[in-house]
Amino acid sequence: MADSAAVAGRLWDEWVPGQVRRMVLAALPGGAEDARLLVVWLAAVHDIGKATPAFACQVEKLAESMRRAGLEMRLQKQMPDRKLAPHGLAGQLLLRDWLRERYGWAKPDTLQLTTIIGGHHGVLPTHTDIKALTDHPGLLRSRGSEEEWHAVQRELLDAAAATTGAAARLGAWSAVKLPQPVQVLLSALVIMADWVASNRDFFPHAPDASLTDPARAGDAWAALSLPTPWDAEDPDPELAGLFASRFSLPAGAAIRPVQKATVEMAHEMATAGMLIVEAPMGEGKTEAALAATEILAARSGAGGCFVALPTMATSNAMFSRLMAWLRRLPAHRDDPESVYLAHSKSALNADYARLPRTGRRAAADIDRDGADNNRNPRARERAAPSGLVAHHWLRGRKRGMLSSFAAGTVDQLLFAGLKSRHLVLRHLAVAGKVVVIDEVHAYDVYMGTYLDRVLAWLGAYGVPVVVLSATLPAQRRRELAEAYTGRRGGELARVAEADGYPLLTAAGRGQEPVLAAPAASGRRTDVRVERMNDDPAALAERLSDELRDGGCAVVVRNTVRRVHETASHLRRHFDEAGDGIGVTVAHARFLDADRVENDTDLLARFGPPDKVAELGGHRPTEGHVVVASQVVEQSLDIDFDLMVTDLAPVDLLLQRMGRLHRHLRGEGQSQRPERLSIARCLITGADWAASPPEPVRGSQAVYRLHPLLRAAAVLEPHLAADSEAGRTVRLPDDISPLVQSAYGGEPVGPPEWHDALDEARARHDAHQAKQAEKADAFRVAAPGRAGRSLLGWVDAGVGDADDTPSGRAQVRDSEESLEVLVVQQRADGAISTVPWLSERYGGRELPTDAAPEPWLARAVATCAVRLPFPFTLPDVLDQAITELEDNHFPAWQAKECHWLAGELVLVLDADCRARLAGHEITYSRADGLEVHHAE
């Protein structure tokens, strides 16, 4: 109890950001003094439930000595009902009774504090839990020695109140109505204090130690060595100097109007608010967001920031940019800042792996009622004058987001809206930061349902939020503002009605929204669009003709199956024709290590000129075609002369078009082949002869019919135009009109299409309603009225929600997918890494009767790949897991082999083939994973 109280005090004084402290102290009559006192006192009493027979009976030797002192209790085996009294819940009831007896609290008023004690192991109790324990009073105080137990419990609680100083304030606190967000933050701080104090590396067992010895807590705190929060200062208002000092801008680069307006609006915003930045691709939104983050953090007291992105690939790219920005921030002290890459493959990211580690590697935190509540058997917690560190204690799926700075997948943010164990820690992790949400248009209704609820909590916490998008429908803009501000109806009508582009929107609780429409930077790309039939032969002939003088084309397919089919056909055609045109494949179904190399190769050939030079690559001079899935939409800064794309929702089509003539290559694009000097996009993947067009089945499965038909309808005037000028989509001028029209409610397209469009909309609306209802089943409630406790807050939740396939499936509308580590069985029977890895790692023989050396195990871990759709079907999934587990290597499951323990391994034969759950699997370095149903 004393150790936890001491840690809580240190956390409050040295780790909790000012943004969080201000919220807690604002809810209490004694302000800052009350806030610190309440945190320390709650930590001191959180384990009072251990002073009960239900807990004490677990170690018979110690229980017997307690019996001799007059505290009777049954043997553990004689208490089968003790599961009704986990020590958190027991503590809640004991504290409730004590507050009523000692300080006259009304029973309902006790709940807002006692529930914090009841939920300190991550799951907040329910009324049913309380009633069940109340009906078994012998678990709290044994019959025959009720008064002896009561006296001990009272003595401990009295001592905690007196020692911490809370005794003088508990009477005044009885009238306080704590806002629910404050209760959440207090709960999280108690859990943190408990985890640190329960760790034997920091607080070794010392029965003779003085409970008030400051050296004990001081030594523990020094060993823990938590970095203090970011102390941001308002940056230099001179924009050119600010951007030049924070970002690697080309010599003489001008600050773009969107960037200037974003910084100005951040300065003008209230401390708490949401800033939505809508601007074309390539306008520098990320730099604008980071500059705004610095301003908002300085004014709000935020202790860091989190940048949320759609995918691991975009997260990895952003992490490098975040690190570069952090290294250029003013350094005002010697303490390092903690940094975290928030996704399940962070340990394999080179930039993250190179960060210095600080803080002692600690043993597991154990504080239990018979089971280790804090250990996840599949968790992978591993242990520059940058001042940036990956802290040992702030690692892993439950604690990593508590680091000051993080970039990662949006799942990490959405988890804050999911009823799950230790949800309060996820809230504490974001409540003290500025939150930046990039590519917000990429999230469907299911994810958006969670995002809206998280925004409601961020608004309640007063967290500054910056939202970025190039293609945001007006209605979605309004929904985001409504979620954050808690306001509905006509109050935010202006947000939806604004039609400027670029567009900035600032919205806060109790404030009128502010909108601004800065000019675009002047960068323009005119893209000629035309229909193209979905005929592989016609595609091959067209590309042969277009690339006869050289040039780089990209063919974007909506499914990996179509990527493979297209690449195979093009290779055959080009080989037979002797065109000399190369074909590269890019999609998400490559081994992790291969995908990183693929991305680097794409940047080295098709990236901006400075990146190509940095990577020592060169743009192909002969004709070349990249056949890709959606991976080229947003995660890579690459640039092509010609595009062929499957029909997709219009916002995604525009994102794809943004990869055309993205960078200036010579005056007037003169360095491109003459016939490709004008950007052109051929739209295929549909039967254009039908009325309305009929998208291919794979596209309908991915995006559904309605948004595909709306995209075709709003593009129809361009596609049907009888002049080249009419067939031009002008970027960025046409982005917002096309997006708003496609996602609006007005009829679009030829009149003869309207019946089919109406039917598709009805089905789409029903699907979206079903998505929202499905997401709502496990969505945490919105912030309730002040004084209402968190009792039952995560009732009927999902249990642990970590960054695992099952966890991600909870916040994305997807089935749990199966990830495997790929190795190869050579002709001689030996198991090895796949041969095409780097010289050090490729083709290395792996021991099967012992754990591989760590460097070799890590090489295997980089060879993970997620199996495609057929393996999400329950019967196929179960069969596949059974077959893979039959082939596992027991020695690789040792906990010391943290790279491989708990992972499933797929063994390919010498020809890189395998049979799994009735499917034939092949893998090649050129094309990645392919799956076919076995005959």
GROMACS .gro file of C-alpha atoms in nm, residues 691-692 700 704-707 709-710 748 751-767:
model
   27
  691SER     CA    1  -2.643   0.048  -6.820
  692PRO     CA    2  -2.532   0.136  -6.559
  700GLN     CA    3  -1.802  -0.532  -5.562
  704ARG     CA    4  -1.987  -0.283  -5.256
  705LEU     CA    5  -2.184  -0.177  -5.561
  706HIS     CA    6  -2.326   0.161  -5.457
  707PRO     CA    7  -2.003   0.364  -5.417
  709LEU     CA    8  -2.179   0.314  -5.937
  710ARG     CA    9  -2.174   0.663  -5.781
  748VAL     CA   10  -2.621   1.159  -6.047
  751PRO     CA   11  -3.156   0.915  -6.590
  752GLU     CA   12  -3.167   0.555  -6.712
  753TRP     CA   13  -2.919   0.464  -6.434
  754HIS     CA   14  -3.127   0.608  -6.150
  755ASP     CA   15  -3.340   0.304  -6.068
  756ALA     CA   16  -3.035   0.081  -6.040
  757LEU     CA   17  -2.853   0.345  -5.834
  758ASP     CA   18  -3.151   0.380  -5.598
  759GLU     CA   19  -3.165   0.005  -5.550
  760ALA     CA   20  -2.792  -0.010  -5.483
  761ARG     CA   21  -2.822   0.277  -5.233
  762ALA     CA   22  -3.099   0.100  -5.042
  763ARG     CA   23  -2.884  -0.213  -5.010
  764HIS     CA   24  -2.583   0.000  -4.918
  765ASP     CA   25  -2.772   0.192  -4.650
  766ALA     CA   26  -2.897  -0.134  -4.500
  767HIS     CA   27  -2.543  -0.271  -4.496
   0.00000   0.00000   0.00000
